[in-house]
PDB file of C-alpha atoms in Angstrom:
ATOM      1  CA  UNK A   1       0.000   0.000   0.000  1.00 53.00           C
ATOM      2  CA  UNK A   2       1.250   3.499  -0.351  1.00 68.00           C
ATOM      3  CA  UNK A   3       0.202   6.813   0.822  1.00 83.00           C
ATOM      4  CA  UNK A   4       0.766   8.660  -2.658  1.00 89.00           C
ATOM      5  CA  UNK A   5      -2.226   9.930  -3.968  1.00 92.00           C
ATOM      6  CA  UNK A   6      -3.597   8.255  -6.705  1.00 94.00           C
ATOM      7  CA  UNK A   7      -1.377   9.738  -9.512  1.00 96.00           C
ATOM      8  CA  UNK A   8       0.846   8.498 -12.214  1.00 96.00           C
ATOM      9  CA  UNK A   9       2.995  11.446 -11.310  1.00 97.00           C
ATOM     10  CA  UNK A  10       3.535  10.668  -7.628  1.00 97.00           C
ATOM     11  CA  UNK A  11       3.646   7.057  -7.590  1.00 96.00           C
ATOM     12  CA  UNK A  12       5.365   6.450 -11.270  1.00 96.00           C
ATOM     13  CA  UNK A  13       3.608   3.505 -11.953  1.00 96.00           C
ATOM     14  CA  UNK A  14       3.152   1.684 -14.872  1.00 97.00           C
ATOM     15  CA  UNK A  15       0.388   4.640 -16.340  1.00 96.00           C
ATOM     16  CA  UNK A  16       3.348   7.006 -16.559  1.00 97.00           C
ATOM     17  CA  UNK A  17       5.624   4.430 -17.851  1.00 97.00           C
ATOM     18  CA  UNK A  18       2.927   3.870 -20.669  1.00 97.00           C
ATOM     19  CA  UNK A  19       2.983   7.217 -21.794  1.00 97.00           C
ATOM     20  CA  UNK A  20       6.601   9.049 -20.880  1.00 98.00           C
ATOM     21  CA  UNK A  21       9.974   7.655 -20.285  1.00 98.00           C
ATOM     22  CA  UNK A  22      12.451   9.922 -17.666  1.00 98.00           C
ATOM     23  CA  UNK A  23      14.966  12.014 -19.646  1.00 98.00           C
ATOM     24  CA  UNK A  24      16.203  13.943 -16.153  1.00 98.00           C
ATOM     25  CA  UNK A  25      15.310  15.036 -13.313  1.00 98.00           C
ATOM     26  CA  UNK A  26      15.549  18.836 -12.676  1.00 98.00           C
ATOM     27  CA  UNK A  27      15.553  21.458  -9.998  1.00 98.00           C
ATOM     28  CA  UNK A  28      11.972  21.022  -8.888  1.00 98.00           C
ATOM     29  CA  UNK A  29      10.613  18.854 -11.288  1.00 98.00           C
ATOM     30  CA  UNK A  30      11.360  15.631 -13.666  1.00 98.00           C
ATOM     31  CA  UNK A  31      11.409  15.814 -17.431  1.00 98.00           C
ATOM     32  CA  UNK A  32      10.249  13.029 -19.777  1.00 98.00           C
ATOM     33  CA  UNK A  33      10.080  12.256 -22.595  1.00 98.00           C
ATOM     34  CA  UNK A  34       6.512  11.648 -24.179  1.00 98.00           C
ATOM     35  CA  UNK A  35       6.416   8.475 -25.893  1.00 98.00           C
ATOM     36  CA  UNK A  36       3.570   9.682 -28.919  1.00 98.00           C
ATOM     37  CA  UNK A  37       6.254  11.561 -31.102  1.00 98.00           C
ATOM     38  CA  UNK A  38       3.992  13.338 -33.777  1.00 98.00           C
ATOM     39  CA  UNK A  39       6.252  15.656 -32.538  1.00 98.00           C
ATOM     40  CA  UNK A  40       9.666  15.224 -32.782  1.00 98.00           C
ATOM     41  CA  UNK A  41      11.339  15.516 -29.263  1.00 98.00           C
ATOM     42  CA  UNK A  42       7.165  15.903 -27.603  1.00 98.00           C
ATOM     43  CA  UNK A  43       8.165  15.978 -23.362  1.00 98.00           C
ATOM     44  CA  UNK A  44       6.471  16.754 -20.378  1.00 98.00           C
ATOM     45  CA  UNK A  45       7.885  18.407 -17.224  1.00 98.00           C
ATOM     46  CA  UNK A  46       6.208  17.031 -14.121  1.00 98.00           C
ATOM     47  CA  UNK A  47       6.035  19.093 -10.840  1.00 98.00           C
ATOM     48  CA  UNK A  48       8.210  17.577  -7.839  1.00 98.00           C
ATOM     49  CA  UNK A  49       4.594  17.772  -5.860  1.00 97.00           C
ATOM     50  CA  UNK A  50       1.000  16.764  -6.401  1.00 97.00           C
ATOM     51  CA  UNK A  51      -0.400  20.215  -6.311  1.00 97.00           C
ATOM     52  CA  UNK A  52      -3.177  21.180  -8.875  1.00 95.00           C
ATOM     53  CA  UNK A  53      -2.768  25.076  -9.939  1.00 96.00           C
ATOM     54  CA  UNK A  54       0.494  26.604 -10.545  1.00 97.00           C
ATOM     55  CA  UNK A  55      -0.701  30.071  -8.117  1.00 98.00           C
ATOM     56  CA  UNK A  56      -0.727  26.961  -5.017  1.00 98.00           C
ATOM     57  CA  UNK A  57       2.869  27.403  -5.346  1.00 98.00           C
ATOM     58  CA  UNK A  58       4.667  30.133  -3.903  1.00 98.00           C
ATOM     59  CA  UNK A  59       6.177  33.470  -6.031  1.00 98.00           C
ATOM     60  CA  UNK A  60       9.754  31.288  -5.889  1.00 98.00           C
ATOM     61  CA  UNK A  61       8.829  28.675  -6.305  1.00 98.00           C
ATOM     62  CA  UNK A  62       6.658  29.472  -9.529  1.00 98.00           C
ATOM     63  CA  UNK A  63      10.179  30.825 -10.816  1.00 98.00           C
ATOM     64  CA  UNK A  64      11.955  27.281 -10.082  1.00 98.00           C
ATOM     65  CA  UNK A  65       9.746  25.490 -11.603  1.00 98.00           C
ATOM     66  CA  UNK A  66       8.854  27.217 -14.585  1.00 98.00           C
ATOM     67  CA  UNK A  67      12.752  27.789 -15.467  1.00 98.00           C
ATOM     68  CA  UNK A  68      12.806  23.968 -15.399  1.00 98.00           C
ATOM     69  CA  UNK A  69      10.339  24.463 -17.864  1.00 98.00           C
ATOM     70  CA  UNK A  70      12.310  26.833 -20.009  1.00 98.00           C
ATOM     71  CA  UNK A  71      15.009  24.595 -19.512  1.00 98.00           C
ATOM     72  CA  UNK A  72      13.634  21.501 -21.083  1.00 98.00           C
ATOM     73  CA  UNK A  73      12.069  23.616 -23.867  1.00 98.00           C
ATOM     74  CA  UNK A  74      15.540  25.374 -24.457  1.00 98.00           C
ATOM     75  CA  UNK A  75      17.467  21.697 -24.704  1.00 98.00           C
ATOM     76  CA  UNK A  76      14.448  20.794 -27.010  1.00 98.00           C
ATOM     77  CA  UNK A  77      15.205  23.355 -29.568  1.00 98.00           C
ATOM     78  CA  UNK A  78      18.760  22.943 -29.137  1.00 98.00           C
ATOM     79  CA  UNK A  79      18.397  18.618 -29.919  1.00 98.00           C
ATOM     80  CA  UNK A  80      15.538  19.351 -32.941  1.00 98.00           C
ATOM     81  CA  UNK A  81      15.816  22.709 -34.385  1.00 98.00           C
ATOM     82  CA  UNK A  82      11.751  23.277 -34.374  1.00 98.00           C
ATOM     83  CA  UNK A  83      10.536  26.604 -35.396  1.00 97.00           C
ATOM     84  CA  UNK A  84       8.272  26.925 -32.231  1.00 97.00           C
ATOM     85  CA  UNK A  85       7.933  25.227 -28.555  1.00 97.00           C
ATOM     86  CA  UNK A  86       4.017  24.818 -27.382  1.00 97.00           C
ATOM     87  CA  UNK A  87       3.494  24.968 -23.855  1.00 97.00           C
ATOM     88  CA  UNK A  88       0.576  23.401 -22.233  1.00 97.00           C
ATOM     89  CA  UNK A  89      -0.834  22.632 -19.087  1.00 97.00           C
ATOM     90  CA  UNK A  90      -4.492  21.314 -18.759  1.00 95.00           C
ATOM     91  CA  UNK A  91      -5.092  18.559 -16.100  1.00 90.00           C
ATOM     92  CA  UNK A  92      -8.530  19.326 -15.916  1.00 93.00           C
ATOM     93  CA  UNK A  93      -8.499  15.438 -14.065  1.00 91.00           C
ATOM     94  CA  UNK A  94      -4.673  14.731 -13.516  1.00 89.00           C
ATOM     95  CA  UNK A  95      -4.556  17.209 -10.323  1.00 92.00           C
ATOM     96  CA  UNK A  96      -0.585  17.554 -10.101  1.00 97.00           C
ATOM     97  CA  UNK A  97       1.037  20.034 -12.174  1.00 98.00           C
ATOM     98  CA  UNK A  98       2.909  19.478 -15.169  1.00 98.00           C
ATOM     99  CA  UNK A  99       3.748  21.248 -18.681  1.00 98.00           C
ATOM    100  CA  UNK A 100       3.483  19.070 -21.852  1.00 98.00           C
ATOM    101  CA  UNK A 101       6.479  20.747 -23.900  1.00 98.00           C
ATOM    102  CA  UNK A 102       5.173  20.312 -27.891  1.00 98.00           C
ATOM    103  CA  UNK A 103       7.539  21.249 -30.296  1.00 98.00           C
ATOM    104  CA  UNK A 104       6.312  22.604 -33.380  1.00 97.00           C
ATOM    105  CA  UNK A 105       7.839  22.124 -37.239  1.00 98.00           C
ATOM    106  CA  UNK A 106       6.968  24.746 -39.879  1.00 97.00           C
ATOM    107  CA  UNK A 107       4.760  23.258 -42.138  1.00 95.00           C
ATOM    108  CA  UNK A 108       4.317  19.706 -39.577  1.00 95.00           C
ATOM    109  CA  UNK A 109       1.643  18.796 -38.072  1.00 94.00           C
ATOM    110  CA  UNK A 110      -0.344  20.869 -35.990  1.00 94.00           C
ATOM    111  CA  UNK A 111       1.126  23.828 -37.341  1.00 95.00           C
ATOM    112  CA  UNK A 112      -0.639  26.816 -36.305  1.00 93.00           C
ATOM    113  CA  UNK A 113      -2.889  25.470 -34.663  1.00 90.00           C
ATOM    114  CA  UNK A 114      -2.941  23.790 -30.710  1.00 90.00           C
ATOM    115  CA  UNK A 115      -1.303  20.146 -30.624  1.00 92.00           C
ATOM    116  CA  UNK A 116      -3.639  17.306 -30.540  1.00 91.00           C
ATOM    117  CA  UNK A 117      -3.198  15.592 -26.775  1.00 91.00           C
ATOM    118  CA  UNK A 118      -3.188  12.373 -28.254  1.00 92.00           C
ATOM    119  CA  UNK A 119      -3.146  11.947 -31.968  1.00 91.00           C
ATOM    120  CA  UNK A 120      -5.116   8.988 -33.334  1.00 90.00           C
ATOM    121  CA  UNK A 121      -2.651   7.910 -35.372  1.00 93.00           C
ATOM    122  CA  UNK A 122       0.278   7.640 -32.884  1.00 96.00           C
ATOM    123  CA  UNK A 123       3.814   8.568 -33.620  1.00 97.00           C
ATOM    124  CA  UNK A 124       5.783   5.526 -31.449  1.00 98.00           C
ATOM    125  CA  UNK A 125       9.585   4.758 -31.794  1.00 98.00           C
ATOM    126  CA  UNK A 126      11.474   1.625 -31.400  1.00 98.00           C
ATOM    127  CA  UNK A 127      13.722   1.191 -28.137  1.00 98.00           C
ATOM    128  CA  UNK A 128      16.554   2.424 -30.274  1.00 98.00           C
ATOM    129  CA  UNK A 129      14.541   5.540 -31.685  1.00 98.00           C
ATOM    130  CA  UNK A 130      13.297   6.067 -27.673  1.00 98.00           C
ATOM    131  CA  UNK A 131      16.929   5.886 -26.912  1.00 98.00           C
ATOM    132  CA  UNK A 132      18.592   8.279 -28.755  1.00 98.00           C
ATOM    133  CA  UNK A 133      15.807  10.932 -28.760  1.00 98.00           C
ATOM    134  CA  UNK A 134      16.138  10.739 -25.053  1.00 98.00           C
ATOM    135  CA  UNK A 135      19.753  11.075 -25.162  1.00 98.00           C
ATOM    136  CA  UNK A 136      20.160  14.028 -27.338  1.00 98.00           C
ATOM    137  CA  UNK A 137      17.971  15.877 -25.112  1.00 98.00           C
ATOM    138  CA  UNK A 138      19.905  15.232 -22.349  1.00 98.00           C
ATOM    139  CA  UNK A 139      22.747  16.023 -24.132  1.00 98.00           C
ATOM    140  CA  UNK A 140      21.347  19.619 -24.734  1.00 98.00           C
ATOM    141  CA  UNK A 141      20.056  20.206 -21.011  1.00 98.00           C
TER     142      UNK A 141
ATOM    143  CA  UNK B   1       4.946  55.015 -38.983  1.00 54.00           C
ATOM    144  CA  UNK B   2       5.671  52.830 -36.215  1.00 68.00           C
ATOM    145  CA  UNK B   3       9.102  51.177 -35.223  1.00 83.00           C
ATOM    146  CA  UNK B   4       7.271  48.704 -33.366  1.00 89.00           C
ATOM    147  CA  UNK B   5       7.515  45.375 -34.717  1.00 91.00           C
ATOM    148  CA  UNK B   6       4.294  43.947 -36.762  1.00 93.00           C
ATOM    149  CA  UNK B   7       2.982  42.550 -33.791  1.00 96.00           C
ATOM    150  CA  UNK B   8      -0.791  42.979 -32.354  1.00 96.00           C
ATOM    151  CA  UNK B   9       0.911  42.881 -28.859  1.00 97.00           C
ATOM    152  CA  UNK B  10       3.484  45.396 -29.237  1.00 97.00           C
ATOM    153  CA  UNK B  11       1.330  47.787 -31.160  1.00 96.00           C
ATOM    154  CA  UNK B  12      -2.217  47.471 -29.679  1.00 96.00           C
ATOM    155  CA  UNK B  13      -4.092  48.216 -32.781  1.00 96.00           C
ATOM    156  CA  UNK B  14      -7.490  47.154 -34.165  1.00 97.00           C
ATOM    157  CA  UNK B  15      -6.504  43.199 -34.780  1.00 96.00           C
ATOM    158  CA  UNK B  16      -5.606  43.492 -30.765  1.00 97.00           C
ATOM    159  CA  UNK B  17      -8.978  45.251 -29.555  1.00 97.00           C
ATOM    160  CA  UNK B  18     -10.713  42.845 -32.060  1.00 97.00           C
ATOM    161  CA  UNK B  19      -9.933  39.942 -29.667  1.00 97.00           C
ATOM    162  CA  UNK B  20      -9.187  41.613 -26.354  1.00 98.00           C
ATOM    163  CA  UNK B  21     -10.252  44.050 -23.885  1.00 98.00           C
ATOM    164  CA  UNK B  22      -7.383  45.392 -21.655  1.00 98.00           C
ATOM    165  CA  UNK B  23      -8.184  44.277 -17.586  1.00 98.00           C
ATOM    166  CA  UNK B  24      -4.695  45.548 -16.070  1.00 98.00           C
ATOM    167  CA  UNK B  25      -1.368  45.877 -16.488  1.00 98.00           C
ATOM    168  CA  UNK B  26       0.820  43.076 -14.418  1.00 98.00           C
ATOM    169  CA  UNK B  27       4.317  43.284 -13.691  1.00 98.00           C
ATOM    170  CA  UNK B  28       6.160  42.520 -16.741  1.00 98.00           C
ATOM    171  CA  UNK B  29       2.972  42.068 -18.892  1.00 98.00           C
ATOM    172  CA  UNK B  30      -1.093  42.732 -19.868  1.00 98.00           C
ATOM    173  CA  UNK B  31      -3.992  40.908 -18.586  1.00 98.00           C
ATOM    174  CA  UNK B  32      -6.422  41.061 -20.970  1.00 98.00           C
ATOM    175  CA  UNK B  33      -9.970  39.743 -21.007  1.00 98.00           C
ATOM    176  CA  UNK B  34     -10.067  37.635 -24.554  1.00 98.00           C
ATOM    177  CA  UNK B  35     -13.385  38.227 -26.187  1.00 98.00           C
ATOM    178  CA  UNK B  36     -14.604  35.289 -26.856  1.00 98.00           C
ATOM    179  CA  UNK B  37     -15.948  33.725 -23.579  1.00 98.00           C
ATOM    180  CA  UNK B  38     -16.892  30.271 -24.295  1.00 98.00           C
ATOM    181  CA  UNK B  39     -15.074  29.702 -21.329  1.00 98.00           C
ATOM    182  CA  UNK B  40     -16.342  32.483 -18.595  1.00 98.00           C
ATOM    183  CA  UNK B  41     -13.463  34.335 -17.695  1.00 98.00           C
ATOM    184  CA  UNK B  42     -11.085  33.608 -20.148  1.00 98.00           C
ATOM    185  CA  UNK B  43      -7.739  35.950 -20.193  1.00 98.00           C
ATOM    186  CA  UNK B  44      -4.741  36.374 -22.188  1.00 98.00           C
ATOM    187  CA  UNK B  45      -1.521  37.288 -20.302  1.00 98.00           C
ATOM    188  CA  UNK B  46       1.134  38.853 -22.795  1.00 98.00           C
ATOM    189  CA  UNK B  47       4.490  39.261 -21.907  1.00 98.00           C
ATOM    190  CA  UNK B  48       5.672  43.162 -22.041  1.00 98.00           C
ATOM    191  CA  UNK B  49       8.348  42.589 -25.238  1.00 97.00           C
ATOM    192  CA  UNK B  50       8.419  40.957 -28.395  1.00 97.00           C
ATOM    193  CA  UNK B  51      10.321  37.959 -27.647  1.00 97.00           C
ATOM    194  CA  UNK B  52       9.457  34.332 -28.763  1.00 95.00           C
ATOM    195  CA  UNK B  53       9.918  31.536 -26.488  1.00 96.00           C
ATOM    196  CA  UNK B  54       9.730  31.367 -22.559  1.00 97.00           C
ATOM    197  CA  UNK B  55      13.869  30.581 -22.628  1.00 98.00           C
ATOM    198  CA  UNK B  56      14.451  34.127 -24.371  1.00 98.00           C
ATOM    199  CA  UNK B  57      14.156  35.457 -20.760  1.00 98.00           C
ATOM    200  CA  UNK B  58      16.743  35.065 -18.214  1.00 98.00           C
ATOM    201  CA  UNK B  59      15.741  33.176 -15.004  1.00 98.00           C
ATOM    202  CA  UNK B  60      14.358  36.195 -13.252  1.00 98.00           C
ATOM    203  CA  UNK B  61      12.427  37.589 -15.496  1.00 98.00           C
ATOM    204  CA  UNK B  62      10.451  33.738 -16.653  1.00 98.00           C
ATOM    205  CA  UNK B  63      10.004  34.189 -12.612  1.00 98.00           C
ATOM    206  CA  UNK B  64       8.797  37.572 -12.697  1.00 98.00           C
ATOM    207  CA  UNK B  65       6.518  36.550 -16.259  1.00 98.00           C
ATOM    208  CA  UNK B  66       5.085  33.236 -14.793  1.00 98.00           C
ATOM    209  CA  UNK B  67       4.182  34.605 -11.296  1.00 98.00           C
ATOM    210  CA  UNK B  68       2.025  37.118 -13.653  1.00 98.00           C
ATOM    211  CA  UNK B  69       0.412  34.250 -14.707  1.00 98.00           C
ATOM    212  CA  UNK B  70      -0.429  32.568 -11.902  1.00 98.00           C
ATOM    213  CA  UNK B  71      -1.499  35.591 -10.451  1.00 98.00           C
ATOM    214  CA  UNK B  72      -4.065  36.347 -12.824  1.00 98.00           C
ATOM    215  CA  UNK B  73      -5.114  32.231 -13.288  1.00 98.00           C
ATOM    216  CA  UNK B  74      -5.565  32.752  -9.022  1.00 98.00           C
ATOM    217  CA  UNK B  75      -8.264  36.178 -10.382  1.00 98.00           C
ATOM    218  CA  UNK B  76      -9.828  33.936 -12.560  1.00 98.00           C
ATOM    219  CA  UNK B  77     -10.139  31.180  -9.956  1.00 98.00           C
ATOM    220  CA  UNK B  78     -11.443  33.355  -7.018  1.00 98.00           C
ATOM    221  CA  UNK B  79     -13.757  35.832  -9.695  1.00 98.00           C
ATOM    222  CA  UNK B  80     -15.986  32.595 -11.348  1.00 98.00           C
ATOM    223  CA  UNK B  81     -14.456  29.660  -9.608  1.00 98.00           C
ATOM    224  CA  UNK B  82     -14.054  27.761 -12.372  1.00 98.00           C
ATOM    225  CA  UNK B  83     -12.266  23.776 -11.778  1.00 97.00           C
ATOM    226  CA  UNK B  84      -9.158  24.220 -13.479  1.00 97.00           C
ATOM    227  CA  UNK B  85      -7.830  26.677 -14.947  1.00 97.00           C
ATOM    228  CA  UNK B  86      -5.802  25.367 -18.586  1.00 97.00           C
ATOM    229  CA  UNK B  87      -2.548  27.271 -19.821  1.00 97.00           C
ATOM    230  CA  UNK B  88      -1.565  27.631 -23.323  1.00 97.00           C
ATOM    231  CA  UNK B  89       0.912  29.314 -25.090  1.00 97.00           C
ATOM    232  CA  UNK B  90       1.922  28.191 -29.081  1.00 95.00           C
ATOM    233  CA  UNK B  91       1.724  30.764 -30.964  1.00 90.00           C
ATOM    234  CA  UNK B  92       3.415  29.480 -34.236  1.00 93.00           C
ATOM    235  CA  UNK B  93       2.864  32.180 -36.310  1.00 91.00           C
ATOM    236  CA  UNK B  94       3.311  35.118 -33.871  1.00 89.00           C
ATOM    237  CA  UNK B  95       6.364  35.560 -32.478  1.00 92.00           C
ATOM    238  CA  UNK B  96       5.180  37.357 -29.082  1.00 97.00           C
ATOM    239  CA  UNK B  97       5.189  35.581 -25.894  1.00 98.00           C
ATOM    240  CA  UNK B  98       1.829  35.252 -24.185  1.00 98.00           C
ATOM    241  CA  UNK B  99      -0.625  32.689 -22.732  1.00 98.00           C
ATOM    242  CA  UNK B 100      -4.152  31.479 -22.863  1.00 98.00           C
ATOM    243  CA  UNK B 101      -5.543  31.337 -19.702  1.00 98.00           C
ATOM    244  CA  UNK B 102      -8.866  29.162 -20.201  1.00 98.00           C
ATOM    245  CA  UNK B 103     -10.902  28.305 -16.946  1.00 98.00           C
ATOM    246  CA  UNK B 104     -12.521  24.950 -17.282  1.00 97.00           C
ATOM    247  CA  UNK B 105     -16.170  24.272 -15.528  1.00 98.00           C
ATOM    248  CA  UNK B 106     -16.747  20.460 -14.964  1.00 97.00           C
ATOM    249  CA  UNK B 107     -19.404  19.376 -16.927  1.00 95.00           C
ATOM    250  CA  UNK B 108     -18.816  22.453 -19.293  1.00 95.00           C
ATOM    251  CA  UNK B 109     -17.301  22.804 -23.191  1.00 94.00           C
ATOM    252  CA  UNK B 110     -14.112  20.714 -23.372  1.00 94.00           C
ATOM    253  CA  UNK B 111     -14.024  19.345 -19.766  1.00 95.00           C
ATOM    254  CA  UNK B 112     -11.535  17.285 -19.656  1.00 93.00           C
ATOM    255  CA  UNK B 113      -9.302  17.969 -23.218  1.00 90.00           C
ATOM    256  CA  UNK B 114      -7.505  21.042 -24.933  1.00 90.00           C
ATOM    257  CA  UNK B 115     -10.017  24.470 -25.119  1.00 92.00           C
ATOM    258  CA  UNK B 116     -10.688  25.245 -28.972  1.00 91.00           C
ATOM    259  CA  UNK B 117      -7.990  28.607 -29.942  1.00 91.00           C
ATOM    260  CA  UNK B 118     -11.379  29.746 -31.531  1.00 92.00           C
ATOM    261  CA  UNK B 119     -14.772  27.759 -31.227  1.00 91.00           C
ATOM    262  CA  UNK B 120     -16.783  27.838 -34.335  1.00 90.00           C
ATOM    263  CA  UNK B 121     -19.954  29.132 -31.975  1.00 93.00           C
ATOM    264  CA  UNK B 122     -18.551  31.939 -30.364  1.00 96.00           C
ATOM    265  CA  UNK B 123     -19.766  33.546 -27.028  1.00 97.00           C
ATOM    266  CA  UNK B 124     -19.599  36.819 -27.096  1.00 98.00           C
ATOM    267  CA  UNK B 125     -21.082  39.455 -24.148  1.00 98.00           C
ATOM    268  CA  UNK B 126     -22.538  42.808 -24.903  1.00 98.00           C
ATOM    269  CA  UNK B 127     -20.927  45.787 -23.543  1.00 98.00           C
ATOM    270  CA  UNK B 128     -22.625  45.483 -20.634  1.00 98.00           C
ATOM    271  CA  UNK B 129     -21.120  42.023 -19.682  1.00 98.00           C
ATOM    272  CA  UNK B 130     -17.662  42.562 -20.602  1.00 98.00           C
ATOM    273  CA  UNK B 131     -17.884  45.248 -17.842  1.00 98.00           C
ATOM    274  CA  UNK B 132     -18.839  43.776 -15.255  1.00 98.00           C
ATOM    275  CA  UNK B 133     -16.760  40.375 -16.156  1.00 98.00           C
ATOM    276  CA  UNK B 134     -13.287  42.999 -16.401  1.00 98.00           C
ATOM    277  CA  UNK B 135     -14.437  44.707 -13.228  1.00 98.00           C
ATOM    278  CA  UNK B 136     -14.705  41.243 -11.698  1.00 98.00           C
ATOM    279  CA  UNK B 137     -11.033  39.735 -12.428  1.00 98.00           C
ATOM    280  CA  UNK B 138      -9.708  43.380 -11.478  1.00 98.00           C
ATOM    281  CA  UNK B 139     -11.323  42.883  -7.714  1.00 98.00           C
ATOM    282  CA  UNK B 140      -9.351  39.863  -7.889  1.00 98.00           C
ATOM    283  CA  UNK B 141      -6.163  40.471  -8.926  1.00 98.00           C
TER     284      UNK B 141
END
């Protein structure tokens, strides 16, 4: 039995390992990456604690955690060259923050227009392509 | 002649009043109330310059930008109490950081997935409503 809330976040079960792999963790947070790749180098940065809104957290704390997110989006861009970063945050029913990082290709899909959450027709790697995506955005942290 | 970059952000013109009405000036950005209000209370928080991506900024200012954010997601929260509130920021095609800040109702339009950038039935108040729905996130703020 354990006393985490009932959240893929918090208790990193297999849910989260169905969608994301860890790339890192970071100051307040931990970055994966997300395993539907419509969009090349697609991550999400996870909050360190299940809290729902990001005003719960304090004024510094904001700042921590959303220059992990600039962070992640900056190594992103570095590893994949898109011509735009989405950021989004919805959890309307996940309550525990986190930012899905989307990165967006000129002309790609979704271009101009908010990412799909989860495309129908899914964008999945092998372990190999899982690998070295992961690695060249750790590379670039 | 402006020197102002061609940017509804930077130069507040008609294509900015067309979507937005002005609540308050933040910190290092604008609150406004976006027009269309399929989702009651729904803001856009735009960052004071006309940079790009959240990693433009150093680590103070994505502080000093994101607690802007939360503050006016905690307005939106305590004005109309919505569930959640969803934040967005893409913005492919215009280069000016900002974010959609969407409160979601339970129950309500897209409970539970992505807000529409633009539904095809759009809610929009009368003079009269805008008003009173400004005056309300200002008391909050």
């Amino acid at each position: 039995m354990s006393d985490l809330p009932d959240c893929l976040y918090c208790r990193r079960d297999q849910r989260l390992q169905d969608l994301m792999i860890e790339i890192a963790p970071l100051a307040v947070s931990t970055l994966y990456l997300f395993k539907e790749q419509t969009h090349r180098g697609r991550c999400v940065v996870a909050y360190q604690a299940h809290v729902n809104e990001l005003f719960e957290l304090d004024a510094v704390e904001v700042g921590r955690f959303m220059n992990d997110v600039a962070r992640a989006a900056k190594a992103i861009k570095t590893a994949f060259a898109p011509n735009k970063i989405n950021y989004g945050a919805y959890s309307d029913k996940l309550p525990h923050l986190h930012f899905h990082l989307v990165p967006k290709y000129e002309g790609g899909p979704a271009w101009g227009a908010p990412f799909e959450m989860m495309p129908a027709n899914k964008t999945l790697l092998d372990a190999g392509g899982y690998a070295a995506t992961v690695a060249a955005i750790k590379a670039a942290l």
